[in-house]
Structures are given as C-alpha cells and as structure tokens.
Coordinates of C-alpha atoms (C1' of nucleotides) in Angstrom, one line a residue:
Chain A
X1 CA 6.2 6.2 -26.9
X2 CA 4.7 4.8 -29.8
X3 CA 6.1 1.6 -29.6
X4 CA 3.2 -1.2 -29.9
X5 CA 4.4 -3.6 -27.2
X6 CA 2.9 -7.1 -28.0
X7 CA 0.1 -7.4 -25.6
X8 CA -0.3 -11.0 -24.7
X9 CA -3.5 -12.6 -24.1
X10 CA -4.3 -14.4 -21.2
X11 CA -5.2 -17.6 -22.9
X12 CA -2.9 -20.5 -22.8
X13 CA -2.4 -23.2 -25.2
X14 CA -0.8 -26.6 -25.0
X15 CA 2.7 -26.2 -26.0
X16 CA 3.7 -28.2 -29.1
X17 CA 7.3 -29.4 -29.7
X18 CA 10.1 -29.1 -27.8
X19 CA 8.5 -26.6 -25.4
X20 CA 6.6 -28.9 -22.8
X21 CA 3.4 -25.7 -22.4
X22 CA 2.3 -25.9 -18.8
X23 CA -0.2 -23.9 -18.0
X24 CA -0.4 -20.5 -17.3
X25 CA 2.9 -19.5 -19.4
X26 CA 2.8 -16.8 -20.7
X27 CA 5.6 -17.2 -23.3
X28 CA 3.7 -20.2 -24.5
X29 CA 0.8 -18.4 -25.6
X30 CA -0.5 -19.2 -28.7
X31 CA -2.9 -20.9 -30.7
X32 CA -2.7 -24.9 -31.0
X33 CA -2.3 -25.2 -34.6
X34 CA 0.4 -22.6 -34.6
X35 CA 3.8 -23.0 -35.9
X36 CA 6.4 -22.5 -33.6
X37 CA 8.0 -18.9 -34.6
X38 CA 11.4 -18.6 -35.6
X39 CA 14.3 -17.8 -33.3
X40 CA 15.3 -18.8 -29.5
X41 CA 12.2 -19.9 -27.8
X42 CA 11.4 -17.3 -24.5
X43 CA 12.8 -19.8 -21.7
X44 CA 9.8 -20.8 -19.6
X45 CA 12.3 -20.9 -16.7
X46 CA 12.5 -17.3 -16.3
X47 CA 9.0 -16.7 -17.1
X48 CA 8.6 -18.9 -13.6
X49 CA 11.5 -16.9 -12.1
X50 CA 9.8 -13.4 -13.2
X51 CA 6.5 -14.3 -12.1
X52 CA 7.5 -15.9 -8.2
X53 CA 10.0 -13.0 -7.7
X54 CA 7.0 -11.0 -8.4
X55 CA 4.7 -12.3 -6.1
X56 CA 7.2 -12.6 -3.5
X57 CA 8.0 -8.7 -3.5
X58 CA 4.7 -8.2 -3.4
X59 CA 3.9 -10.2 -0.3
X60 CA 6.7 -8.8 1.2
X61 CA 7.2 -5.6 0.0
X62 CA 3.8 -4.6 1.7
X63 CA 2.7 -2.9 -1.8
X64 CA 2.5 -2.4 -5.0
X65 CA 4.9 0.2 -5.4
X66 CA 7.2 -1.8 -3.4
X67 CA 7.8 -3.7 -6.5
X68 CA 9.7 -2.4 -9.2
X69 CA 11.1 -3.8 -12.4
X70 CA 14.4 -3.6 -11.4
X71 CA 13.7 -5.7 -7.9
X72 CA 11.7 -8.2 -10.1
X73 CA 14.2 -8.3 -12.6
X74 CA 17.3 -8.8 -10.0
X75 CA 15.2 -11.3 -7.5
X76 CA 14.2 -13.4 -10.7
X77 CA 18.2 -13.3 -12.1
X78 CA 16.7 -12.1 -15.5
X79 CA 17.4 -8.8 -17.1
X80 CA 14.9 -5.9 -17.1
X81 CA 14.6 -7.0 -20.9
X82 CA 13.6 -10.0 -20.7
X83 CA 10.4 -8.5 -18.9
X84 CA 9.7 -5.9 -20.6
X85 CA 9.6 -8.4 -23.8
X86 CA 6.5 -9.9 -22.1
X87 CA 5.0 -7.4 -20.5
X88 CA 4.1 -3.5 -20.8
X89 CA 4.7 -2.6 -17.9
X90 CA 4.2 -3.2 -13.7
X91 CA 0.6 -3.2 -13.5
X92 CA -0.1 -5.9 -16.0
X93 CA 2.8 -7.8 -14.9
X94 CA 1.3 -7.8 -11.5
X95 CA -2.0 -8.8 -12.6
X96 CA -0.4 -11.8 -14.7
X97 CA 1.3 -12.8 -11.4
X98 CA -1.7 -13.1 -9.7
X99 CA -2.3 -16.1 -11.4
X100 CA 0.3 -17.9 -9.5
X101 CA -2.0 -17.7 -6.6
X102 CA -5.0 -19.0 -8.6
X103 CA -5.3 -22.4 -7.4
X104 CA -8.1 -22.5 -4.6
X105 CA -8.0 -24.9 -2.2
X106 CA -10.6 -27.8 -2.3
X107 CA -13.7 -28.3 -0.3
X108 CA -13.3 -30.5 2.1
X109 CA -16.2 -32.9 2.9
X110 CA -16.2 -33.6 6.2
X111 CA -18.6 -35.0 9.1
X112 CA -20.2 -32.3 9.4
X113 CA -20.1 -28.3 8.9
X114 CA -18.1 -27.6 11.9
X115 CA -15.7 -29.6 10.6
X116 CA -15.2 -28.6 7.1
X117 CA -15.3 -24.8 7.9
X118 CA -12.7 -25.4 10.4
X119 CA -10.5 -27.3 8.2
X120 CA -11.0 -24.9 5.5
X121 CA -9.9 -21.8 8.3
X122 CA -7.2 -23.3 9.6
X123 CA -5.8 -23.8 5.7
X124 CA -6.5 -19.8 5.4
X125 CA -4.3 -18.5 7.9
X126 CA -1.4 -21.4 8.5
X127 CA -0.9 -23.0 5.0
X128 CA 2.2 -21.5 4.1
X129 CA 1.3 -20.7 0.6
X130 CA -1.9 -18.6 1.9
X131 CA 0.7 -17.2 3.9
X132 CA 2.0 -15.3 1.1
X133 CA -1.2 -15.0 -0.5
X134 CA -2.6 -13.3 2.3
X135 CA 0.2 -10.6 2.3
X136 CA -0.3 -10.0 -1.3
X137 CA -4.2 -9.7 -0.2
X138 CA -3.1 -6.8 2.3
X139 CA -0.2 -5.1 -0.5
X140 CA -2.9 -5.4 -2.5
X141 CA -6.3 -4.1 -1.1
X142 CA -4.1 -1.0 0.6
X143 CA -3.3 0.4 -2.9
X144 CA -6.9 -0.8 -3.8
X145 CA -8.0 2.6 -5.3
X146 CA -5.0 3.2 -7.2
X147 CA -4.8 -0.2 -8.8
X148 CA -9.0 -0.7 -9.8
X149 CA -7.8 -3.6 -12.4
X150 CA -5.5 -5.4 -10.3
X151 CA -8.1 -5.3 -7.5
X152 CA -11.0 -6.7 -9.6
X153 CA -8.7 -9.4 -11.2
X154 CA -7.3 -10.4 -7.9
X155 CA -10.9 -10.4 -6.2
X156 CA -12.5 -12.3 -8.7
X157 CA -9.7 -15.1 -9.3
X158 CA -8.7 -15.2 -5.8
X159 CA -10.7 -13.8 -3.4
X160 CA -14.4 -15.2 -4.7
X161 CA -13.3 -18.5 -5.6
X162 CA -12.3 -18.9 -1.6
X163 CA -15.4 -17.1 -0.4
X164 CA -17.1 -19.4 -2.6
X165 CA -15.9 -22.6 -1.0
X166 CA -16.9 -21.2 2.2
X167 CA -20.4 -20.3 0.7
X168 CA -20.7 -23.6 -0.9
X169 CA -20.1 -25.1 2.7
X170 CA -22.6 -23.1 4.8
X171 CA -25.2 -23.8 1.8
X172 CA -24.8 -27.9 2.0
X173 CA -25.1 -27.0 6.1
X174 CA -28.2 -24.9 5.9
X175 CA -29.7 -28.0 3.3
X176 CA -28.9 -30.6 5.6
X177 CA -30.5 -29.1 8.7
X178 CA -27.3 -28.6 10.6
X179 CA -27.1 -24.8 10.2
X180 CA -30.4 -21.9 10.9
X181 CA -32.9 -22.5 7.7
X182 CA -32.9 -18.6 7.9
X183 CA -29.1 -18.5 8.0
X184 CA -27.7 -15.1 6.5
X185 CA -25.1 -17.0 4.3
X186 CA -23.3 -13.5 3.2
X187 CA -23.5 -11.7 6.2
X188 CA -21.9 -15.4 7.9
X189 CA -19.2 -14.9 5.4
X190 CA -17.8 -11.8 5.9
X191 CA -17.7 -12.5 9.7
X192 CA -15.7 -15.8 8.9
X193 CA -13.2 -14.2 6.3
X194 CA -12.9 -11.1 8.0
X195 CA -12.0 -12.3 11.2
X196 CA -9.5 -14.5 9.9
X197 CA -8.2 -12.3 7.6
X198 CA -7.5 -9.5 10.4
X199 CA -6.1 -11.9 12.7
X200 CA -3.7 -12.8 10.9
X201 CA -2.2 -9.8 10.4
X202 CA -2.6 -8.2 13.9
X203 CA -0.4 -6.3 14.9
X204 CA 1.7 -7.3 18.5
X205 CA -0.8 -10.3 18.9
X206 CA 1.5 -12.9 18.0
X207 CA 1.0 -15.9 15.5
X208 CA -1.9 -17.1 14.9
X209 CA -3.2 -19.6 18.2
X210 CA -3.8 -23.5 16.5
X211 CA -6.8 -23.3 18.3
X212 CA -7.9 -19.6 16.6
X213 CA -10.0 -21.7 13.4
X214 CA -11.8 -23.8 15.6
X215 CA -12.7 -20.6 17.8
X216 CA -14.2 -18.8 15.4
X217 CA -16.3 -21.1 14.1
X218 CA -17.2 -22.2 16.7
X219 CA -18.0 -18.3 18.2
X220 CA -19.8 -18.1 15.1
X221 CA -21.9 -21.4 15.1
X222 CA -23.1 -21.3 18.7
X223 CA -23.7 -17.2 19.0
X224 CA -22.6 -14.7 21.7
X225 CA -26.1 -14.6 23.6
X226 CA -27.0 -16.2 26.3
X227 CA -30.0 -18.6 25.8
Chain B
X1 CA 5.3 24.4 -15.5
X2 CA 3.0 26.6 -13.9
X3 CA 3.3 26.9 -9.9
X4 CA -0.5 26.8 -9.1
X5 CA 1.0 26.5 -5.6
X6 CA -2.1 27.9 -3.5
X7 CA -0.4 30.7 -1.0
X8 CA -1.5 30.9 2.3
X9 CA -2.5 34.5 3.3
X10 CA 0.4 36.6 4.5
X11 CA -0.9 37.2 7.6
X12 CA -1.4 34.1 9.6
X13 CA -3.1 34.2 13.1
X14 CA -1.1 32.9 15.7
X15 CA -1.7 31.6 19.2
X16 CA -1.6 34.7 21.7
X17 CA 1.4 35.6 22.8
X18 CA 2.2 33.1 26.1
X19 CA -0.6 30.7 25.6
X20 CA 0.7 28.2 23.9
X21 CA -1.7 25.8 22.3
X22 CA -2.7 23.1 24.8
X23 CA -1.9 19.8 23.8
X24 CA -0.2 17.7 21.0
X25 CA 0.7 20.7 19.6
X26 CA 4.1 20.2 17.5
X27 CA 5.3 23.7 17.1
X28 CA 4.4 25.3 20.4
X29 CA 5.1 22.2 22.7
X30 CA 7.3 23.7 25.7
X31 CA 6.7 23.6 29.4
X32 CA 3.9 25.5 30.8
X33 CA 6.5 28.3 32.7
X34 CA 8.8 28.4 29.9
X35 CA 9.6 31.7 28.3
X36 CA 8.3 32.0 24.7
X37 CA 11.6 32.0 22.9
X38 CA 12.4 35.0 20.4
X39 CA 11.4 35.2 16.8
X40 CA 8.5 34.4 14.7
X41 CA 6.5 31.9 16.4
X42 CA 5.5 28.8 13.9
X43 CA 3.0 29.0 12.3
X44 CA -0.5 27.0 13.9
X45 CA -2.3 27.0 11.0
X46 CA 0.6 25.3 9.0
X47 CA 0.4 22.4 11.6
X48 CA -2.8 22.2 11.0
X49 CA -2.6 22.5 7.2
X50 CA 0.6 20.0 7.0
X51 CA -1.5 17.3 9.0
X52 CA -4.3 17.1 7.5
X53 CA -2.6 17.0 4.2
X54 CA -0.3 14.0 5.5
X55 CA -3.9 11.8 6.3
X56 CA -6.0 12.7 3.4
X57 CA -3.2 11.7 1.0
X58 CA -2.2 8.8 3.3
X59 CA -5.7 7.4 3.0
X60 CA -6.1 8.6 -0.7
X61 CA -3.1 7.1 -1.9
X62 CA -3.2 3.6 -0.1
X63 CA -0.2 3.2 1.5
X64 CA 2.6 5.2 2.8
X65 CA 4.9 4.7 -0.4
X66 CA 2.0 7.2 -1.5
X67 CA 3.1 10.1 0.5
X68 CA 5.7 12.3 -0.3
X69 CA 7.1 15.3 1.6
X70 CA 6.7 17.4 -2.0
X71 CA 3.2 16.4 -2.1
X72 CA 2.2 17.0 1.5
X73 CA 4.0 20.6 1.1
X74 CA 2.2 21.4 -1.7
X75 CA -1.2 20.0 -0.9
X76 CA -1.1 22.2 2.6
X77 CA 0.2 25.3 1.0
X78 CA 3.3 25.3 2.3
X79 CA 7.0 25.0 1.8
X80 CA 9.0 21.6 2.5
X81 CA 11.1 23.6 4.9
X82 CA 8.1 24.1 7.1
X83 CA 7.9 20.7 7.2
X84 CA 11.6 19.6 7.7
X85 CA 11.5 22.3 10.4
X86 CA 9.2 19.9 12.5
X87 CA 9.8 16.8 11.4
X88 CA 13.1 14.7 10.6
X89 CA 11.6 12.7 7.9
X90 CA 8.3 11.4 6.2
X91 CA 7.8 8.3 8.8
X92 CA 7.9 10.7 11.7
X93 CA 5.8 13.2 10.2
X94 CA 3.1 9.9 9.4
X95 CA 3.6 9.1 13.2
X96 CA 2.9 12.2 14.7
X97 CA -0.5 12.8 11.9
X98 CA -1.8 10.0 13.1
X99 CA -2.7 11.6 15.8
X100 CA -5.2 13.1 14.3
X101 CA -7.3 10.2 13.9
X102 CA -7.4 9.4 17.8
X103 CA -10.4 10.6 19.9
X104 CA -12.6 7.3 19.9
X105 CA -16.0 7.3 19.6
X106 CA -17.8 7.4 22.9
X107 CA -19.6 3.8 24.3
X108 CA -23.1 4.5 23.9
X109 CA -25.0 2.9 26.6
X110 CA -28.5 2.2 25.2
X111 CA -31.3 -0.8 26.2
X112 CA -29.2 -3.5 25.5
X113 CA -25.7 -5.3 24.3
X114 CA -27.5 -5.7 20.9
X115 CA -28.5 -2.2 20.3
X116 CA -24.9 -0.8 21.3
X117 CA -23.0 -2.9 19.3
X118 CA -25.2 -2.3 16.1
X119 CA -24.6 1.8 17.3
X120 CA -20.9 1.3 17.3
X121 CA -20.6 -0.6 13.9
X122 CA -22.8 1.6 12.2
X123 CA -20.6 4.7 13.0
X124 CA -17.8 1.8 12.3
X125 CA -18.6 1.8 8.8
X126 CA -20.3 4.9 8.0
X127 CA -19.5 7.7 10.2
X128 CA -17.4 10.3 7.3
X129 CA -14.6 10.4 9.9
X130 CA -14.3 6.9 10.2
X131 CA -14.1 6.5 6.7
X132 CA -11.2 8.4 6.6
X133 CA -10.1 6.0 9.3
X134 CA -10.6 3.3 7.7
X135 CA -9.1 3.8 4.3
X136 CA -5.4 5.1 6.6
X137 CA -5.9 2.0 8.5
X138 CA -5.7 -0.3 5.1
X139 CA -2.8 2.0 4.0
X140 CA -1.3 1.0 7.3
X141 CA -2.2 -2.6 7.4
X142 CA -0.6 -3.2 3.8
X143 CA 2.6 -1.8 4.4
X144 CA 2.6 -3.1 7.8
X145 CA 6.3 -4.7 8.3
X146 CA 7.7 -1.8 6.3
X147 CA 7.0 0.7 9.0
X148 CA 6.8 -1.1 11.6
X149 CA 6.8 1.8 14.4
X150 CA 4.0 3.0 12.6
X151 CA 1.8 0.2 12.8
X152 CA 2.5 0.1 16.9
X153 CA 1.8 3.3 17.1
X154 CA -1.1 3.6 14.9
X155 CA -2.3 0.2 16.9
X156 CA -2.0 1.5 20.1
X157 CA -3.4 5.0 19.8
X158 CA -6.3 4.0 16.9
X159 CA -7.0 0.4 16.4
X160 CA -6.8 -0.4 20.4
X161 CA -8.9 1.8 21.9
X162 CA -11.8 1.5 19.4
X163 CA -11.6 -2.1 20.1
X164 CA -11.6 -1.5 23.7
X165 CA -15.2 0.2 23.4
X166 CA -16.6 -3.0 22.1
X167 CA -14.6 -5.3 24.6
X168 CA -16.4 -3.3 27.3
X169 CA -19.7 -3.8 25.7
X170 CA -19.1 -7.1 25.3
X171 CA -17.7 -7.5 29.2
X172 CA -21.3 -5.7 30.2
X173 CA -23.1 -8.2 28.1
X174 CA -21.7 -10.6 29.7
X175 CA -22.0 -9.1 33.6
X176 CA -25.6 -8.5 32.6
X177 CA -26.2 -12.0 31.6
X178 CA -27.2 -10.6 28.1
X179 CA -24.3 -12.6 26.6
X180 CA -23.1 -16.3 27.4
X181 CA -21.1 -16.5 30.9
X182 CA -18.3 -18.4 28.6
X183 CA -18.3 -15.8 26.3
X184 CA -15.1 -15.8 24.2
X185 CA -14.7 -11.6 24.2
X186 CA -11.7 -11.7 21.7
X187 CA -12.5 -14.4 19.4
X188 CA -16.1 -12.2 19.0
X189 CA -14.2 -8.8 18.5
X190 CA -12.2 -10.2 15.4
X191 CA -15.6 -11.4 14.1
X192 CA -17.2 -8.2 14.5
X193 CA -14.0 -5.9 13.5
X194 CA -13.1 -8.4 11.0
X195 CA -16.8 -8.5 9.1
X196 CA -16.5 -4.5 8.9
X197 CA -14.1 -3.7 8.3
X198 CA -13.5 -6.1 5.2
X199 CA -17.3 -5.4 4.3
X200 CA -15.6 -2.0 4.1
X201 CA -13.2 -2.3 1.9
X202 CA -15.0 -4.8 -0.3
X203 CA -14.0 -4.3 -4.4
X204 CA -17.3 -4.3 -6.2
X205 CA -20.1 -4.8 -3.3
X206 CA -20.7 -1.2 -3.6
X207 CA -21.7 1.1 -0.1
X208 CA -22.3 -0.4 2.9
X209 CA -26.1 -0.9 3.0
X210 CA -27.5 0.5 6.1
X211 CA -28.5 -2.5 7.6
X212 CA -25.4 -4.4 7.2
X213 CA -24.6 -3.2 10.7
X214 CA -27.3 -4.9 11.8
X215 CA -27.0 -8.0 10.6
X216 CA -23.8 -8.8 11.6
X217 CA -24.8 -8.2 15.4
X218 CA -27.4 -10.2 14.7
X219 CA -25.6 -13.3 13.0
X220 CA -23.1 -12.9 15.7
X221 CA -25.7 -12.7 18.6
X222 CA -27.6 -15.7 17.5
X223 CA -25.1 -18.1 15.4
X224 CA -25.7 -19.8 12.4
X225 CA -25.8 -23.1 13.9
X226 CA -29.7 -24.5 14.2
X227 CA -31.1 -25.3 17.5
Chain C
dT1 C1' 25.9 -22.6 -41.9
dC2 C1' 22.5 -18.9 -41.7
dG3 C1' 18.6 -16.0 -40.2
dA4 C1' 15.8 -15.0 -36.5
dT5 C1' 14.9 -14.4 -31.9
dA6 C1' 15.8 -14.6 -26.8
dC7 C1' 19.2 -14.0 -23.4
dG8 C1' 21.9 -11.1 -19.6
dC9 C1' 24.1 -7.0 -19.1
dA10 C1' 25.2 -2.2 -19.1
dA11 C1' 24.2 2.3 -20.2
dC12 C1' 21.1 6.1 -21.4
dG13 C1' 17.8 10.2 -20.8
dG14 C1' 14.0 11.2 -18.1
dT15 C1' 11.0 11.6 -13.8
dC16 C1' 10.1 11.7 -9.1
dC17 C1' 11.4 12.3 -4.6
dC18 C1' 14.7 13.0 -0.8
dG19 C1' 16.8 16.1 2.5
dT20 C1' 19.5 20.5 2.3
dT21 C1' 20.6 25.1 1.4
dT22 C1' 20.0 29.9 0.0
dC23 C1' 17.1 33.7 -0.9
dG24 C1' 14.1 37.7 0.2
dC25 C1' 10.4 38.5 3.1
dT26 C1' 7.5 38.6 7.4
dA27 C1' 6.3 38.4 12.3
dT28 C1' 7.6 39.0 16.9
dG29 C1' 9.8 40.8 21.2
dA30 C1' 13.3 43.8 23.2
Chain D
dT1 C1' 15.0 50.0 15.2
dC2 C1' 17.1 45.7 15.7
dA3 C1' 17.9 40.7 16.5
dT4 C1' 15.8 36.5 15.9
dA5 C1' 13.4 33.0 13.8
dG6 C1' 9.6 31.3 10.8
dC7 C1' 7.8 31.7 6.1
dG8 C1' 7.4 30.1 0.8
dA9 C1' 10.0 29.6 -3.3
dA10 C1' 13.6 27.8 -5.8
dA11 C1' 17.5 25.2 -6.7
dC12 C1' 20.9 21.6 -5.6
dG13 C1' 23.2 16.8 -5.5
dG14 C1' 22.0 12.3 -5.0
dG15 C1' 19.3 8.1 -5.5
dA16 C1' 15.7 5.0 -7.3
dC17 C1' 13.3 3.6 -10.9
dC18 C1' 11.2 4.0 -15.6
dG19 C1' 11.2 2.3 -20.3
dT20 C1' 14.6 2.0 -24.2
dT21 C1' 18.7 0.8 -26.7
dG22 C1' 22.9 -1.6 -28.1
dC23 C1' 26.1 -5.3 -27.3
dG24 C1' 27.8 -9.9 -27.5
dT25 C1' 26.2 -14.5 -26.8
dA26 C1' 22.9 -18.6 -26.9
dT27 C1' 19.4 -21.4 -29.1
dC28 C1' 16.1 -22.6 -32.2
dG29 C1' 14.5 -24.1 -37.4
dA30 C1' 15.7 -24.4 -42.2

DNA sequence: TCGATACGCAACGGTCCCGTTTCGCTATGA
DNA sequence: TCATAGCGAAACGGGACCGTTGCGTATCGA
C-alpha cells in the first residue's frame, strides 16, 4: 500500500534516439533534453497494444467495469505487469486510453450549411471508428457518476471538440444569412447530437438508415410547423 | 465487521387471507380461483422492499455490473434467500424491477401541439420519477448488448410507450394542420428524445434550466434555417 | 561483458460476489 | 397442536479480479 507508483504525466515529448516518440506514448514521456534512462526501453508496441485492447473492451464490454486488467492484459498479449508498470490502476488507465479517440474529425467546408452538417452527421454515426467511439460514449456516460474524472476528461477531449465543429458550423451559417439571425445555437446542438447519438444505439430499430443524417438536418433546418 | 443490517419488523402485514394482490405481483401471482397454498405467505412488503432496492441502485450505480444480489439484500432489509426465492438470478430480478418504472405519463391535451410537447418534456427532464428513469435508462443503454433481453424489455415496456405519447401528439399536430402535412414523426421524436435526454445527462452543464424544455420545442417547431 | 531495466508468465493473498445450504424462528391454515 | 413454508442470518465452495512478487529472459548503454 505504500508503494509510490510512478505517476506519469500526460505530456509527451519527441522521442530521441533509437525510440522513434510518436505522440501520445506514454512510455516516451519525458523531457526533450533528457538522457535516455538505463535499461530495456518500455516497448512502444505494447503500449499500443494495452491502450487499443482497452478501448476496445470498453466499447464492447458496455462499461467500465467490463474492463479489467486481466481482459486488458490478455486482449493486448502483454502481462498484467507490464501495465501496472505504467499505470496505477484501471481508472487512470482508462482515462489515458481515451486519448486514442482524441482526434476529431475536420470541418468540412461545404456549399452550404446543409451540407456540411450533413456530412459531418453522417461521419458521427457510420464512420467506423465513431463506431467505437460512440460505444465507449454510452460504457462511459452509464457509469458517469461513478467515474466523475473519466467523465470530464472524456467530455472535454472528445465530446466538446465534436460539439464544437458542429457549433463552429451553425455559427459561419447564422453569419452568412443562411440560418435564423436569432438561431438558438446550443439548444440546435443538443437536438443534432442527441438525436444522432440515440439513434444509433436504438434498440430493435435496425442500423442506422443512409438517409437518417440528411433527415435530421433537414427536420431540424426546415421545422415541424406548418407555415 | 459490524452487521448494521437494518431488520424489518417481526411482524409484517400481509395481504388478507384469499385476496391476493392484484397485478404484477411476484409472490402472490396465482389464478384468481386458486386455493391459497399452505404455509407462510411471502412476504408483500419484501417485494416491495427488494424492488425498489434493485432500481435505486441500478440507477445509482450506472449500469447493471453495479448491482449485486448482496447489495440489493442488504439495501431492502432482507436476506438473499428471499430474493433467490423469487428470482433465479440478478438479470431476471432487473427484468421483472423494471416494471416498476412503467405507468407513462398521461398525454396532456392542452391549446396546442406546442404547449403539449413543452408539458411532456418538462416532466421528461424534471419530473423526480423521471429522473430516476432516466439515470436506469443510461444504465441500460451502456450495457446494452450485455443484457440484451433487458434492453427489449426495458424498450418495450419504458422507452416505447413514452415515445408513443409524443408520436400521438405529433400525429394530432399534424391532423390539425398545426404541424407540416409531410411531417417526418420519427425523425422529430429522436430530435426531441435525443436533445433531452442527453441535455440530461450532460457532465458539467449543471440542472436542466427550466426553460430548456421550451426551447427545444421551439427550435424544433420553427427550424434554424432562415426564411 | 556488466548493470539496469523491461518483458511475459505464474503464483500469491485478499476482496467481492455468486448461488446454495443450514439454522432457528415466525406466520399461517387445518 | 401440528404441518408447511417464508423469514433473516450465516456460512460455504467457487470464480473473477485486484495489486504484488519472483522468475528467467530480452534489450539497452557503458
């Protein structure tokens, strides 16, 4: 119990010799000028392994405690010590993981509004990576008051950056006349997200229609009233 | 270890002899003519107890991994064999609880479309049953293909018919020539559920403000497109 | 070659939970 | 008064997983 496990910080450095540092490695982590420490380098191959088997169980184990060392640790063909040499335990190993499914995807600039946020939906719910990222949004936001850390970490380095693509989006529309000049940009938002989010994991309703992006947005654009 | 193990009062009030409780009733179900067999009758109050255990913890916990028979036991006040007595195992006993979550909300019938919908999505997100609700249905949702029964069930009997009140709204709306004669009805009910219940849920937008309700009729009623 | 460190693997003690059984007691009808 | 069955408490064997340790091996710099 008194052990004091090396907490690594989540900043990454360039690696220097040998050790080609991509980003995000967590094995890697140190300052540039550093000397390389003695000993066997960590292998940055299992740190991949350890961090996709993680995400993986996670999309598809439907929760957090769904995952468990041992599951990472056999999924990633690494042994439980080679995990526990990098991190304390589940919960930060999660939140490291997270990173995987950082990178957001880019705003398109289209013809016009319609177009972008349909582009940009149909990315969220078919793309096969948001696949998994959109399980690990359920796993996630189901154990959401148990897990408080993970939940803001995955919210602001996953979640916002998305919503903020959209936002970014309905902004440039409201400036170039194409959306309402009163248009309630946040409100728009959670209708957008939510309904894609929840259709895609509906329950007995089947995959998600090609045609569901573009009917949503457009739902959304031209309003349920009658004019 | 100290057994703090609250003790339900020795004498327990059943049912009157011959009238069984009515419906859904796990321990006294038997047809109408039967004879009441011999012995000590379960106990009502440990039905009771045992089920509303099972959905406080399965909505406090987030997620079904969450609930354990040893917890549900001792959170009712009761022994684990009083629970094995009436159920097999811990996904029936989720099952059948659910149940306790089913009487919808009534369709209000007010002025308009407009004022309805805002009615039934401010009880949506406010209403302290529905909160309840709504924190078992993201336990549910994340775990979803783990327990799969579960989700039917909990589809079918919960999500479903609360859905259905709106789809009727909507279908008035539209018969009333409130809402567009092309109206898509299920594109607009993931928008409207969607928004909610993610709005619900969100990490770090604090309460649903009392307007949000609202709004989101309103940005769905109107669209965000200019005109 | 040598020291240092990482590796996979296996095993450990510990905790939690499962589903079952036994115990002494209690509630009911015959 | 007796048979029957439900009750809570406690204990059991079994399994999953935790976080730790020791082992023999692999890989680095000096």
């Amino acid at each position: 119990m008194s052990q004091t496990r090396e907490r690594l910080p989540a900043q990454v450095a360039a690696g220097s010799p040998g050790a080609g540092g991509s980003e995000g490695s967590v094995s890697s982590g140190r300052p540039a000028g550093a000397a390389r420490p003695p000993g066997r380098p960590r292998s940055e191959r299992a740190d991949k392994a350890i961090v996709e088997a993680t995400v993986d169980l996670l999309a598809e184990e439907g929760g957090v405690a769904g995952v468990s060392i041992e599951a990472v640790a056999a999924r990633a063909g690494v042994g439980k010590t080679t995990i526990y040499r990098r991190w304390p335990n589940k919960e930060a190993l999660i939140i490291d993981a997270l990173a995987a499914l950082k990178e957001p995807f880019p705003a398109p600039v289209g013809a016009s509004v319609r177009e972008d946020l349909i582009a940009i939906a149909q990315a969220f719910v078919s793309n096969k990576t948001d696949k998994k990222r959109l399980d690990c949004y359920w796993s996630i936001m189901g154990g959401a008051e148990r897990y408080p850390e993970l939940m803001a970490r995955f919210t602001r380095e996953v979640i916002e950056p998305r919503r903020d693509v959209i936002r970014t989006v309905l902004r440039r529309g409201v400036t170039a006349g194409e959306l309402r000049p009163d248009l309630d940009v946040e409100t728009a938002l959670w209708l957008i997200m939510g309904a894609l989010a929840q259709r895609a994991r509906a329950f007995g309703a089947g995959p998600v229609p090609d045609d569901f992006a573009a009917r949503v947005v457009d739902a959304l654009m031209t309003g349920i009233a009658a004019r």
